[in-house]
Structures are given as structure tokens and as C-alpha cells.
CSV table of C-alpha atoms and ligand atoms in Angstrom, one decimal:
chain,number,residue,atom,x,y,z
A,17,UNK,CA,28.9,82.4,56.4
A,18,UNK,CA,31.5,83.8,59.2
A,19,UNK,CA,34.3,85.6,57.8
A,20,UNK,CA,37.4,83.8,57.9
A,21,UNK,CA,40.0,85.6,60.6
A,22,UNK,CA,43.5,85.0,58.9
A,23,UNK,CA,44.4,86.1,55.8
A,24,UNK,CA,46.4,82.8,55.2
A,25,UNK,CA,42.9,80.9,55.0
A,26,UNK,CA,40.4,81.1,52.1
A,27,UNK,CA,38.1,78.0,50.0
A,28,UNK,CA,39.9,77.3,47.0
A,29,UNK,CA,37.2,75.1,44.4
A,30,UNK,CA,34.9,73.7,47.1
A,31,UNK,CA,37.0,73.3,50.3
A,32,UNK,CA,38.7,75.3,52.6
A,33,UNK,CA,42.1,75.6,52.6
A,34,UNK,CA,45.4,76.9,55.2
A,35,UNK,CA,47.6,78.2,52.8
A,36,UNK,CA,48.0,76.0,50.0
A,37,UNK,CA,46.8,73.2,51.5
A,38,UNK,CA,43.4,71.5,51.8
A,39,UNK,CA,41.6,70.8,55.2
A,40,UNK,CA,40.1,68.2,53.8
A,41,UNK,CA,43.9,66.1,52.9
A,42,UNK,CA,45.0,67.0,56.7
A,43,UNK,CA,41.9,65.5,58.0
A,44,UNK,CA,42.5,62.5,55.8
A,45,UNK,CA,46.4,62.3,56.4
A,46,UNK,CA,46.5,63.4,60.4
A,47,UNK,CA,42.8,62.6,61.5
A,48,UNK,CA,40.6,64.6,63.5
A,49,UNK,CA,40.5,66.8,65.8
A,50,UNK,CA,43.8,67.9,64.6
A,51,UNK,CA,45.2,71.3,65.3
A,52,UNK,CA,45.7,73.2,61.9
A,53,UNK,CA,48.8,76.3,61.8
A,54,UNK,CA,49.5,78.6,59.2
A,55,UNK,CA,53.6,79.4,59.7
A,56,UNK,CA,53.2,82.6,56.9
A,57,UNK,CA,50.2,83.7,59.8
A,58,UNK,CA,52.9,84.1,62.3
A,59,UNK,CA,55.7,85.6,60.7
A,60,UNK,CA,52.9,87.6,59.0
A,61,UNK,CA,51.8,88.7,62.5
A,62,UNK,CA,55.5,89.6,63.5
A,63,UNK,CA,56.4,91.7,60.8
A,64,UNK,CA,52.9,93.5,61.3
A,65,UNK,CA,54.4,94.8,64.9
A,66,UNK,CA,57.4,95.2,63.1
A,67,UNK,CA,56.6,97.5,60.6
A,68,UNK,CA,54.1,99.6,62.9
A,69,UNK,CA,56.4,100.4,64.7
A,70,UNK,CA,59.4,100.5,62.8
A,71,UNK,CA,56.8,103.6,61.1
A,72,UNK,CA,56.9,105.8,63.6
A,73,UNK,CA,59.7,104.9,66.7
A,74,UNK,CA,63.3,106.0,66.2
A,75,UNK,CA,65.5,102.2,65.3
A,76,UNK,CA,67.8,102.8,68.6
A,77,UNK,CA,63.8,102.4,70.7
A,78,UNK,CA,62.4,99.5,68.5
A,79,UNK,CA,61.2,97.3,71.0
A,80,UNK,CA,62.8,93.7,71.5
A,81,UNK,CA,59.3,91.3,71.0
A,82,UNK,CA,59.0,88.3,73.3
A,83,UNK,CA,56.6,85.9,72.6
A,84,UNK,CA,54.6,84.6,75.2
A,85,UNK,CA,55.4,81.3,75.0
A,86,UNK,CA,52.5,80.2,76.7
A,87,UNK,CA,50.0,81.3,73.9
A,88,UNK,CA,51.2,78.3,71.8
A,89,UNK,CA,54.2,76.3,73.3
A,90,UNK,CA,55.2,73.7,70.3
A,91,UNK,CA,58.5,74.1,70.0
A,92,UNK,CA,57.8,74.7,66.2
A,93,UNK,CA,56.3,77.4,66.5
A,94,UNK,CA,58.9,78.5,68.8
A,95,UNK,CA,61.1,77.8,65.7
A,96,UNK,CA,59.2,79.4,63.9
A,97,UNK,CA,59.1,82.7,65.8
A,98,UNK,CA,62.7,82.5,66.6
A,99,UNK,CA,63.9,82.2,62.7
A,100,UNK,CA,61.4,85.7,62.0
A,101,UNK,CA,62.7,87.4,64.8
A,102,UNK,CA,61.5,86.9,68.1
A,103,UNK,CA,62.7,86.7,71.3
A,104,UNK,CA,60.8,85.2,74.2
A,105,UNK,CA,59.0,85.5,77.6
A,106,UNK,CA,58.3,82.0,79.6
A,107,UNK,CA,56.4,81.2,82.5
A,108,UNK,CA,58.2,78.2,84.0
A,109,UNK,CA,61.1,75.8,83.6
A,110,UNK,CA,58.8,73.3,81.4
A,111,UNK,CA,58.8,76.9,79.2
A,112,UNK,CA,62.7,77.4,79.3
A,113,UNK,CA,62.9,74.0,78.3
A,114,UNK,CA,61.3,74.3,75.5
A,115,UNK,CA,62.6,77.8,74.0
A,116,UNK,CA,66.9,76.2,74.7
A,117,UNK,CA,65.3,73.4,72.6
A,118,UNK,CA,63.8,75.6,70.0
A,119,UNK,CA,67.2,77.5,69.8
A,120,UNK,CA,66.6,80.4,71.7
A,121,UNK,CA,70.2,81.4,73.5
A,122,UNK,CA,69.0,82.4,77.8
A,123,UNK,CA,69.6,86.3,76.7
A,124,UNK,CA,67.1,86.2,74.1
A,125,UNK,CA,64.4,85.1,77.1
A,126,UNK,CA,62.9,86.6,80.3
A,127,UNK,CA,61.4,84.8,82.9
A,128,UNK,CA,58.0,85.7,84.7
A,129,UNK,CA,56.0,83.8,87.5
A,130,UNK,CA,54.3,84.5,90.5
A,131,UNK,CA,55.3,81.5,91.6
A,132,UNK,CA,58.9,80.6,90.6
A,133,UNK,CA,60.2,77.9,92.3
A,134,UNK,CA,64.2,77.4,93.4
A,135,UNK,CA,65.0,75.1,90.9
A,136,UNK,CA,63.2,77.2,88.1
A,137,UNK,CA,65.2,80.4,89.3
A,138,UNK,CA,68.2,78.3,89.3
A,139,UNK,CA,67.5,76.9,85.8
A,140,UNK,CA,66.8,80.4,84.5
A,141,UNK,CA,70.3,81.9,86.2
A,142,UNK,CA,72.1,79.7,85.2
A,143,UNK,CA,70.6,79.4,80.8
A,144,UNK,CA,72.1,83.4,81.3
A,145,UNK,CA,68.7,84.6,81.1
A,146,UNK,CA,68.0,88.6,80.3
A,147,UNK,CA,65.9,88.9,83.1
A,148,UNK,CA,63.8,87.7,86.1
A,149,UNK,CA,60.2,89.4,86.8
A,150,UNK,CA,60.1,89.7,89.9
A,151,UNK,CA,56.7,89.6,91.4
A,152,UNK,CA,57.2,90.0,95.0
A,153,UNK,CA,59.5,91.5,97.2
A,154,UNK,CA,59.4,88.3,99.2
A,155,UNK,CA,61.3,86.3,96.4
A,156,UNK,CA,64.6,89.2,96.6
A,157,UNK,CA,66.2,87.3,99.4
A,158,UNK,CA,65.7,83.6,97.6
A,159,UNK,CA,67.0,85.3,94.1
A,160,UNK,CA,69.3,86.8,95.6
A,161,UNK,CA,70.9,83.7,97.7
A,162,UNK,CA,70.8,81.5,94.7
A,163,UNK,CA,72.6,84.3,92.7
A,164,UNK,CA,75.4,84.3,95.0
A,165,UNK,CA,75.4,80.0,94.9
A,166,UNK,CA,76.2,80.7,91.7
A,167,UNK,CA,78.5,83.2,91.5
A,168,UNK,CA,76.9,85.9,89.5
A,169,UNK,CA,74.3,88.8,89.8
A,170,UNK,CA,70.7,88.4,89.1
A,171,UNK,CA,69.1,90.6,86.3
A,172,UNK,CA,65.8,91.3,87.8
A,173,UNK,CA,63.0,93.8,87.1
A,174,UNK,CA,60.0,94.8,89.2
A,175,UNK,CA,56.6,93.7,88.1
A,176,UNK,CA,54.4,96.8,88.4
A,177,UNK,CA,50.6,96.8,89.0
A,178,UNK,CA,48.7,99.9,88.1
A,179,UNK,CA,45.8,99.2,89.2
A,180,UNK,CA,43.7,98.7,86.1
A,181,UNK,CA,41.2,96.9,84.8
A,182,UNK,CA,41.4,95.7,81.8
A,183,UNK,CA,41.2,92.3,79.3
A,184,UNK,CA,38.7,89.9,77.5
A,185,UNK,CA,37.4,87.9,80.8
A,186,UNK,CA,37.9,88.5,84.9
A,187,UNK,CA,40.1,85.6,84.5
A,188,UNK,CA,42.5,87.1,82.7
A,189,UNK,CA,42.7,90.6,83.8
A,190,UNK,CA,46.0,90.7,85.8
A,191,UNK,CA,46.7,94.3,86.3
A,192,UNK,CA,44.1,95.2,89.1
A,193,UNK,CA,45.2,96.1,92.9
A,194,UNK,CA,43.5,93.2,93.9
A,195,UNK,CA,44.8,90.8,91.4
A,196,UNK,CA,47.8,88.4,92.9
A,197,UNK,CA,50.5,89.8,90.4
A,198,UNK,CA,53.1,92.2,90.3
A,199,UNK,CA,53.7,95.4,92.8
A,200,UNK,CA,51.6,98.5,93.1
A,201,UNK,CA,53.1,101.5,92.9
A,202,UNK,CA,53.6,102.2,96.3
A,203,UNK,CA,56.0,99.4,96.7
A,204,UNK,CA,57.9,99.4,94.1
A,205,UNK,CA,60.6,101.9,95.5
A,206,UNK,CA,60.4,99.6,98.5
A,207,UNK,CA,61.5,96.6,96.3
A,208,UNK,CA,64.4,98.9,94.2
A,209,UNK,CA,65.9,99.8,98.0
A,210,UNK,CA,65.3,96.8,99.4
A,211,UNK,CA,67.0,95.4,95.9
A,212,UNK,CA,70.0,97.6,96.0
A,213,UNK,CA,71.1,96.2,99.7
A,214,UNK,CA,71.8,92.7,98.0
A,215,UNK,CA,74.9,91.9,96.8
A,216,UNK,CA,73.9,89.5,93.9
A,217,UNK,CA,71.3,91.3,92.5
A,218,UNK,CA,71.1,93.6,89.3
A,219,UNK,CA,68.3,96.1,89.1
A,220,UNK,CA,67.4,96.4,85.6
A,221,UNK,CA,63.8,98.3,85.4
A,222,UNK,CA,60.2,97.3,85.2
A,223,UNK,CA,57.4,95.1,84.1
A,224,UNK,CA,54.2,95.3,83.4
A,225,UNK,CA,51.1,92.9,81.6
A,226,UNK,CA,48.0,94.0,82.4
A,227,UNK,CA,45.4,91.5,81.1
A,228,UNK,CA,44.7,89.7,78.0
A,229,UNK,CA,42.1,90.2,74.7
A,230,UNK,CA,42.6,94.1,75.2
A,231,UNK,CA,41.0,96.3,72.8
A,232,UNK,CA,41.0,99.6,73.8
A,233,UNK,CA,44.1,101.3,73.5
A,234,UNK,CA,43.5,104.3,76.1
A,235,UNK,CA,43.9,101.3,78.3
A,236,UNK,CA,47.5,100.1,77.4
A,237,UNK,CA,48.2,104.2,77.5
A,238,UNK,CA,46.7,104.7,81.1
A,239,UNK,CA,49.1,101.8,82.5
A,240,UNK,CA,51.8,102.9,80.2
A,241,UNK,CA,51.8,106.6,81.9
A,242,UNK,CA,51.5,105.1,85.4
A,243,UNK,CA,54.7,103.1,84.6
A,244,UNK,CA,55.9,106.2,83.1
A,245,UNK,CA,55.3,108.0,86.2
A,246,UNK,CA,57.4,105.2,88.3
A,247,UNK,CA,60.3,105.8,86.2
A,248,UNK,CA,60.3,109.3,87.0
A,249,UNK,CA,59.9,108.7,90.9
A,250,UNK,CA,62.6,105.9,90.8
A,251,UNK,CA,65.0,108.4,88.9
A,252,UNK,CA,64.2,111.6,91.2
A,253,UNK,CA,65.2,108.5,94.3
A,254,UNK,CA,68.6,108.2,92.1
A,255,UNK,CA,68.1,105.4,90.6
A,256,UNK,CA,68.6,103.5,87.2
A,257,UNK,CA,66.0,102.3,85.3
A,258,UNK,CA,67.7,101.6,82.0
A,259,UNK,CA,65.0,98.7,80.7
A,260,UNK,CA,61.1,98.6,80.7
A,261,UNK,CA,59.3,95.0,79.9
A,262,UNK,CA,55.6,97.1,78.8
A,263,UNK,CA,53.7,93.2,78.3
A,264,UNK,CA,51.2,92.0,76.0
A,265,UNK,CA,47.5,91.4,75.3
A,266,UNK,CA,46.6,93.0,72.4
A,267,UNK,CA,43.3,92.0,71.2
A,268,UNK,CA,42.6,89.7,68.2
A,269,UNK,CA,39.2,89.6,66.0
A,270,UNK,CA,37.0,86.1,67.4
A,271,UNK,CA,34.1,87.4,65.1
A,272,UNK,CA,33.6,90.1,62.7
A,273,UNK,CA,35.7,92.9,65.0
A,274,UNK,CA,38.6,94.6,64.0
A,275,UNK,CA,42.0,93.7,66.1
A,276,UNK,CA,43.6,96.2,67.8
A,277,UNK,CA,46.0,98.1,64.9
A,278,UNK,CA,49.6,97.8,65.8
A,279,UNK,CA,49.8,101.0,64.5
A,280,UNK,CA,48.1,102.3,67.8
A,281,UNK,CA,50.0,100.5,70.0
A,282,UNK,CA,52.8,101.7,68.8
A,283,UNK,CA,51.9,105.8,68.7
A,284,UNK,CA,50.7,105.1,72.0
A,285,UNK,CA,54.7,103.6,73.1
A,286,UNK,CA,56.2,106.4,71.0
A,287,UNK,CA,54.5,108.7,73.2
A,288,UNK,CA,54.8,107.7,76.4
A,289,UNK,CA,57.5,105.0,76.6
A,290,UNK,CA,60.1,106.4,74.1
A,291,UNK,CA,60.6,110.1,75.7
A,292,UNK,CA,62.0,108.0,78.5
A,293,UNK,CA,64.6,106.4,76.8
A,294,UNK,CA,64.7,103.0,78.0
A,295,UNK,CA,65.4,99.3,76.5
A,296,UNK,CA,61.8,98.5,75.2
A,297,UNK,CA,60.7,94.9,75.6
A,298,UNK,CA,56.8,93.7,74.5
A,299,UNK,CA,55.3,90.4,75.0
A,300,UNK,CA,53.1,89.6,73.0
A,301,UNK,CA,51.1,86.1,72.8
A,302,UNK,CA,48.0,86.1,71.8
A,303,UNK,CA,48.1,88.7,68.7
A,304,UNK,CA,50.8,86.5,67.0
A,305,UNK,CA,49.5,83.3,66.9
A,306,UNK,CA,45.8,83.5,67.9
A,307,UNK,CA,44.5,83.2,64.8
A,308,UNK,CA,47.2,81.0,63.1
A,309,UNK,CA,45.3,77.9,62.9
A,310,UNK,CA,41.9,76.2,63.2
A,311,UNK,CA,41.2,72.8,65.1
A,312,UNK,CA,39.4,70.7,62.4
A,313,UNK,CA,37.0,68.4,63.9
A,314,UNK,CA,34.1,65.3,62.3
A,315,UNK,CA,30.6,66.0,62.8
A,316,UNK,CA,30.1,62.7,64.5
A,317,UNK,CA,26.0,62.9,64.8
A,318,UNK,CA,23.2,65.5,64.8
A,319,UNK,CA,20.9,64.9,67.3
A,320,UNK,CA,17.3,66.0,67.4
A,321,UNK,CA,14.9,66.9,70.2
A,322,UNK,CA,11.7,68.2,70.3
A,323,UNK,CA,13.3,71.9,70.3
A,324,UNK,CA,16.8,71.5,69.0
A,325,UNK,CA,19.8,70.3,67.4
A,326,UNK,CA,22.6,69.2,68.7
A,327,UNK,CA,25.8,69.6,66.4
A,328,UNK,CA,28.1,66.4,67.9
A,329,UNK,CA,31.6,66.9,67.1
A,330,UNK,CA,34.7,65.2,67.5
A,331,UNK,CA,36.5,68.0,69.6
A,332,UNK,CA,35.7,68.9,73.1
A,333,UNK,CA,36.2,71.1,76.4
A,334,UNK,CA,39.6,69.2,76.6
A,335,UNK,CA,41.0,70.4,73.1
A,336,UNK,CA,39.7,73.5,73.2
A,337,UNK,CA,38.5,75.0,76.9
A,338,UNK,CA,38.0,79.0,76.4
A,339,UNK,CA,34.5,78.4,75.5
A,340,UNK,CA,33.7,76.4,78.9
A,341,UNK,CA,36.0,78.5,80.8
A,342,UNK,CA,35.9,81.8,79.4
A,343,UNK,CA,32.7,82.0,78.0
A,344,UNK,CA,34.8,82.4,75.0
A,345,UNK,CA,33.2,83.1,71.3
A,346,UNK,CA,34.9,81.1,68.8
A,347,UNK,CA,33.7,80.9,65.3
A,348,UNK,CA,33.3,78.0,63.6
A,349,UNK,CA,33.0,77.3,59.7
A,350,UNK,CA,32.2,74.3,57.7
A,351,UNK,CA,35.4,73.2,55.7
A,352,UNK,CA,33.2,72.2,52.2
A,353,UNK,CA,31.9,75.2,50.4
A,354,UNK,CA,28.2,74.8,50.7
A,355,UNK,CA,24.9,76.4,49.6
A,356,UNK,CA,22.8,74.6,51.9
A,357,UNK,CA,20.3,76.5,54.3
A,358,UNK,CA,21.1,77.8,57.3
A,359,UNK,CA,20.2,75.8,60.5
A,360,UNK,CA,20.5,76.7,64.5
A,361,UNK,CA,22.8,74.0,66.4
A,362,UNK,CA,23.6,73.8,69.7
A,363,UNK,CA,27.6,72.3,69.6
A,364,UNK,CA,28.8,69.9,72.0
A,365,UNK,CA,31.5,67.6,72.2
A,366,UNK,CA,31.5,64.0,73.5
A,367,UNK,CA,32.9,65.0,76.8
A,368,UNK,CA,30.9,63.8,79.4
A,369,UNK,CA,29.3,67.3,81.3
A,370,UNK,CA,26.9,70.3,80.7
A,371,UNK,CA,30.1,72.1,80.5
A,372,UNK,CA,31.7,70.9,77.1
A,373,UNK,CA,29.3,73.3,75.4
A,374,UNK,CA,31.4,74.9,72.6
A,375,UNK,CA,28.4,76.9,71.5
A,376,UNK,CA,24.9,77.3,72.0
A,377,UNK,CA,22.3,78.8,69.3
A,378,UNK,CA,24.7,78.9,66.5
A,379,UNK,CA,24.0,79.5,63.0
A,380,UNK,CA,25.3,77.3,60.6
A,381,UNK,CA,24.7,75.7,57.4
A,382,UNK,CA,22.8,72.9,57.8
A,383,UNK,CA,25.8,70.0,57.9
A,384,UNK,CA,25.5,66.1,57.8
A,385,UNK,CA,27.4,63.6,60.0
A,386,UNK,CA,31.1,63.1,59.0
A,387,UNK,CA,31.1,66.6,57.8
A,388,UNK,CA,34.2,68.6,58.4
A,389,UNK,CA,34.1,72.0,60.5
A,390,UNK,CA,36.9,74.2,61.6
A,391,UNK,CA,37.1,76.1,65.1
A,392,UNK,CA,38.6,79.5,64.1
A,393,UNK,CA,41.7,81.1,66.5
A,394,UNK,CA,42.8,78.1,67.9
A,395,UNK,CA,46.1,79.3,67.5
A,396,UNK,CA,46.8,80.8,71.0
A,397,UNK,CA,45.6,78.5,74.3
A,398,UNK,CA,44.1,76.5,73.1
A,399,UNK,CA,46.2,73.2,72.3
A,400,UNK,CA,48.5,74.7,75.1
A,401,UNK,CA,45.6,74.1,77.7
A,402,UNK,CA,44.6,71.0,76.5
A,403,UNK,CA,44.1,68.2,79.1
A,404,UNK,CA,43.1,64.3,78.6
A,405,UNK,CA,39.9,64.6,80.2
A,406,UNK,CA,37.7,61.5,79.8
A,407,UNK,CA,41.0,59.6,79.1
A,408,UNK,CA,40.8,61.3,75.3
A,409,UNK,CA,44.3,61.7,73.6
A,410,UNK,CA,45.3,64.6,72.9
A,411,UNK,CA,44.9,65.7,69.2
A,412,UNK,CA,48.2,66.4,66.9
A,413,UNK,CA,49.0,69.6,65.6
A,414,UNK,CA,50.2,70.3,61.9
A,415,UNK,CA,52.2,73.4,60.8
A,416,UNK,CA,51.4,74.6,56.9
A,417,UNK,CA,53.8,76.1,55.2
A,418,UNK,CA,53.2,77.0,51.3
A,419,UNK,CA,52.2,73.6,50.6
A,420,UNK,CA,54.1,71.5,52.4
A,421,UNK,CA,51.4,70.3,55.9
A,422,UNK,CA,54.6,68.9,59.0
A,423,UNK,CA,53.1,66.9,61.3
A,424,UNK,CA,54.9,69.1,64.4
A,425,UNK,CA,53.2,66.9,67.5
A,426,UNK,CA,51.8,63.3,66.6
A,427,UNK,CA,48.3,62.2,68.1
A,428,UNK,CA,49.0,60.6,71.6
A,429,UNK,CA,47.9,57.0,71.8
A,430,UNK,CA,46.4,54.9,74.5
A,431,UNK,CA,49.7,53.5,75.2
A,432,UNK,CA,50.7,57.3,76.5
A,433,UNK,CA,47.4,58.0,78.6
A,434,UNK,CA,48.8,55.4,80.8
A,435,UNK,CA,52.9,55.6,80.5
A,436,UNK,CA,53.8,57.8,83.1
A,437,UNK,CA,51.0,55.3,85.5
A,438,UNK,CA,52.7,52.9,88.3
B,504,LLP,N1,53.0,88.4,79.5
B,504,LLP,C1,52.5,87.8,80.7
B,504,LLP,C2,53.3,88.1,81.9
B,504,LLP,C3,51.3,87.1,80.6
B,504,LLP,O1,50.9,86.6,81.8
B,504,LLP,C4,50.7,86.9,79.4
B,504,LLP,C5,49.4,86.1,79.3
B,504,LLP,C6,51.2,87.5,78.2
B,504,LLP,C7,52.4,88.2,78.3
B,504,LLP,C8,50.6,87.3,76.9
B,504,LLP,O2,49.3,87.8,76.8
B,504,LLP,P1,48.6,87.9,75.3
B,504,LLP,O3,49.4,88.8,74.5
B,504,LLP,O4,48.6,86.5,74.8
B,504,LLP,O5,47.3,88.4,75.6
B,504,LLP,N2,44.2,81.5,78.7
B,504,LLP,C9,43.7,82.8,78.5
B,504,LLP,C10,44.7,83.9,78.3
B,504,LLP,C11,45.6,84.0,79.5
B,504,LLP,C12,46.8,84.9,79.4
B,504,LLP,C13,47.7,84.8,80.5
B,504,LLP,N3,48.9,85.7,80.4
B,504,LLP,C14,42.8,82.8,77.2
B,504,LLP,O6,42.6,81.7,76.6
B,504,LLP,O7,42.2,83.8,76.8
């Protein structure tokens, strides 16, 4: 049997449970697939960082944690995050949005994008954000003139890029020279002068996210010290660099690995962030809600050829996409307790390509149709990448607390696959 990834989630009797609550009610109550989140997972993961770092940085350095909203995007679980803590980091204006809905004040959020549109710098001045990552030192004159439109100066920091590789999948490495984000180091003292010329602009330090899924902390050390090295040059130069947003990506367990302790992320921020006394700001996605919740799918069919099985299930490539996209490794478990033998499946969904593979050559106990299963760490992008491909709704998602189960996005129906259609 896999292990099960989140402490929240165990078989009680015969049937596995989030919390206090059976997967086997929510499938009958909400349907399947349904999205399944553990809210004591999240603020479990929150004070986790907390306390690591509480452990060992002085209070006036404790970092500021902003939650990458686009990990997991409900505003519920944006509620959720705010009330234990959290600030946030957004993407977009969709992602403002959302965090003003879910409470969050404009200084409690800051704003990245390679592509940030006019109207979604505008939106983000003008919520008061804390501050604008600024990506390019082509969008200084556009910040800067709709700064002035509105009468007050721009909090922006400089997205740095130091040049190394690291994360779970090419896709998502993003701190590599030849990666489209952020500045190398060579231009970033290009971008502070150019910066300091404009009237409605407000240097405030640095950013950095190097990739995502990272597990190897001398990674998140070697791009910490190049950062640190920036602040030093920028300071000889004469300037200020009173804030530093150090990113996410801290890696989660998919199978039987060990995350990445908090503990050593935060030694390795003690050591190289801290001496330069700065405003600490972390981002953090994944590593809070990644392994919140299951999606809980029906075993629709079992289909045998001459050399297989196919495992048919009720999710698919739009639910749940890391596997076709990623290559991703996601565990999955039956939801009944079971003795049975152990069989190999290939699992698919019913989406209609090669591609909507979810697993090949997996070992599972032999299950029957109309089976439940559960898709482990489909907390983080998973519902927020979802798409209606093959016209298939897109499933609800249920927040457990104790034992209470809050429907927190309903199924869509037919009706809405075609409502926004002339
Ligand atoms: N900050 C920035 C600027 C980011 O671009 C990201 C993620 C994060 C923070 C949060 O990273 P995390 O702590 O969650 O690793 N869809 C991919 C992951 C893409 C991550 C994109 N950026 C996946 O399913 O693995």
C-alpha cells in the first residue's frame, strides 16, 4: 500500500478518511471526481515554516510568507491562509481579484508577471499593493507612467536571475540565464539606475524564484549568495536595498521521499539572507497546500487486453494535468481498506488521447468497477490548471475541517460549459 502523504489523512474502520471525515460520504454527498482539502493540512503547513524559522532567525528577520496564489486559487483556501497568517504573491489581475475577495488588504500582496499588462499594473497600484516584480527593464517606463496617472510612486523590486538550474521538471525551472524571467546579474544595476531617473517609482529591493519541486537545499543557498552578492554591489553603487522577496519552491514528498525540512531552509536564510538585514519575504506555493487534499475519483471499468489492464477512472488529463504534462508521479490509493492482491494497471481517464495517461504499470490492489480511489497531492495545480477539455465540467472541490466537509466550489453544469457562448 502507498504511504499516505499528509498527516491529516489515515483509514479509520475500513475507509479512508480527510480528517474526520469519510471519502466515501463526500463521494456520496458531492460526487466524483471531487477535489478533497484538509484546512488543518494548511495551517499545519504554515506553522511548520513558522516555527522553523521562528527556531533559529532573530523575530525583527522573520520572513513575511506569501502564498503563491497560483498553487491553489479557491478563495477558501485563500481564506484559509489569510486567517493562519499569510500574506500573498499573485500572478495576475484574475489573482488580485481573488485575494481582495478573500480579505487580503493590497499591502499584504505582491504582484509578479512577466507579462503584466496596463490594466493589471493599474489594478495592482491602485489595491495599494506592497510591491511590483519587475521582470524587465522594458516595463520601468509603462510602471512608471501609470504611477504618475495616478498620483503616487510605484513600489517595485527587481526580479533577479542567477543563473541556476534548478526544480522538479524543465518546465518549471525559472531561474536559468536562458529562462524568459527576471534579470541577470549584470543588469540589475542597469534597472536600479535606470529606476532611480523616474519620478514615480520606488526602489524597494529584489526578487528571486528559481524553479519549483526543489529538493536540494545547496540549491536555494547558491542563488541565495548570488542575491546576496547583488545586495552588496547595489550598496557599494549607494544604493538602498531595504527588502528582498527570496521565492518559493520547496519540494513536497509525491512518493515515499522526504520534503525538504523547513528547518533547512531556514539555517540556510539565517545564514545568508539575515546578515544583510533586509525585510524578508518567501513565497511559497506548493509546500503549503500540495499535499492538502486528494481528487477522489469512480473506477468506471477495468478493461482487459491480451497484456494488460486498464484502470478506467472517472478523472482525467483535464482535472489533474501534471502527469501528462510533467511527467508527474502522483500516488494513488484505494479509498476502502482492502486485503485483496496486488495487480498492475495501466490508469487512464476517459479523455479522448494517448495523453490522458495518469499512470502506467502501477501497482495496486486489485479494485472492482465503482471502486473509490484517491489521487494523492492534488492540493497545489492541480484544480488550478484544470480545463473543460472534451466539454467535461469541471469537478467541485470540498474543504474538511474537523468534521464538518464545505462544499467551497460546486460541480459546473452543462448549462455553464456553454454560458459565456454567443
Ligand atoms: N513565486 C513565483 C514567482 C512563482 O512563479 C511560483 C511558481 C511560486 C512562487 C511558487 O512556487 P512553489 O512554492 O509552488 O514551487 N504547475 C507546476 C508548477 C509551476 C510553478 C510556477 N511558479 C507544477 O504543477 O508542478
Amino acid at each position: 500500500m502507498q504511504k499516505l502523504l499528509s498527516s491529516k489523512m489515515a483509514y479509520q474502520g475500513t475507509s479512508l478518511h480527510v480528517e474526520d471525515v469519510d471519502l466515501k460520504d463526500v463521494a456520496k454527498q458531492f460526487g466524483t471526481p471531487c477535489y478533497v482539502y484538509s484546512a488543518a493540512h494548511i495551517r499545519g503547513q504554515l506553522q511548520e515554516l513558522q516555527q522553523a524559522f521562528e527556531a533559529v532567525l532573530p523575530k525583527a528577520h522573520m520572513p513575511k510568507f506569501c502564498y503563491a496564489t497560483k498553487a491553489n486559487s479557491n478563495i477558501n483556501i485563500l481564506k484559509t491562509i489569510k486567517d493562519a497568517g499569510g500574506h500573498l504573491e499573485i500572478v495576475s489581475e484574475g489573482e488580485l481579484f481573488r485575494g481582495l475577495k478573500a480579505g487580503f488588504k493590497g499591502s499584504d500582496i505582491v504582484m509578479t508577471g512577466i507579462g503584466k499588462q496596463d490594466s493589471e499594473i493599474r489594478a495592482a497600484l491602485n489595491a495599494g499593493i506592497k510591491q511590483l516584480n519587475l521582470e524587465a527593464i522594458e516595463e520601468l517606463e509603462t510602471v512608471n507612467a501609470i504611477a504618475a496617472e495616478l498620483g503616487l510612486k510605484a513600489p517595485v523590486a527587481f526580479r533577479l536571475n542567477p543563473n541556476i538550474a534548478a526544480g522538479g521538471d524543465d518546465k518549471i525551472m525559472t531561474g536559468r540565464a536562458r529562462d524568459k524571467f527576471g534579470l541577470g546579474p549584470d543588469r540589475i544595476l542597469e534597472a536600479y539606475e535606470t529606476a532611480h531617473k523616474l519620478p514615480n517609482l520606488e526602489v524597494v529591493g529584489l526578487s528571486m524564484h528559481i524553479g519549483s519541486q526543489i529538493h536540494e537545499v545547496w540549491l536555494f543557498r547558491q542563488a541565495y549568495g548570488v542575491m546576496a552578492e547583488m545586495v552588496q554591489t547595489l550598496r557599494a553603487e549607494g544604493y538602498k536595498v531595504p527588502r528582498l522577496d527570496i521565492g518559493g519552491g520547496f519540494g513536497i514528498a509525491y512518493q515515499e521521499e522526504e520534503p525538504l525540512p523547513a528547518k533547512d531552509i531556514a539555517e540556510a536564510v539565517r545564514d545568508i539572507i539575515v546578515p544583510l538585514d533586509v525585510e524578508i519575504l518567501m513565497e511559497p506555493g506548493r509546500f503549503v497546500v500540495g499535499n492538502c487534499g486528494v481528487l477522489l475519483s469512480e473506477v468506471i471499468n477495468i478493461k482487459h487486453t491480451t497484456d494488460k489492464s486498464f484502470l478506467v477512472c472517472d478523472f482525467a488529463m483535464n482535472d489533474i494535468m501534471r502527469p501528462s504534462l510533467y511527467n508527474a508521479w502522483h500516488s494513488i490509493v484505494p479509498v476502502a481498506k482492502t486485503n485483496a492482491t496486488d495487480t498492475t494497471y495501466d490508469i487512464v481517464g476517459p479523455v479522448c488521447e494517448t495523453g490522458d495517461t495518469f499512470a502506467r504499470s502501477r501497482t495496486l490492489p486489485q479494485l472492482e468497477k465503482g471502486d473509490l480511489v484517491a489521487v494523492q497531492s492534488a492540493g497545489a495545480y492541480c484544480s488550478s490548471m484544470a480545463s473543460n477539455y472534451n466539454s467535461r465540467p469541471m469537478a467541485p472541490e470540498v474543504l474538511i475541517d474537523g468534521d464538518k466537509a464545505t462544499l467551497i466550489r460546486r460541480r459546473q453544469t452543462f448549462d455553464d460549459l456553454i454560458a459565456l457562448e454567443a
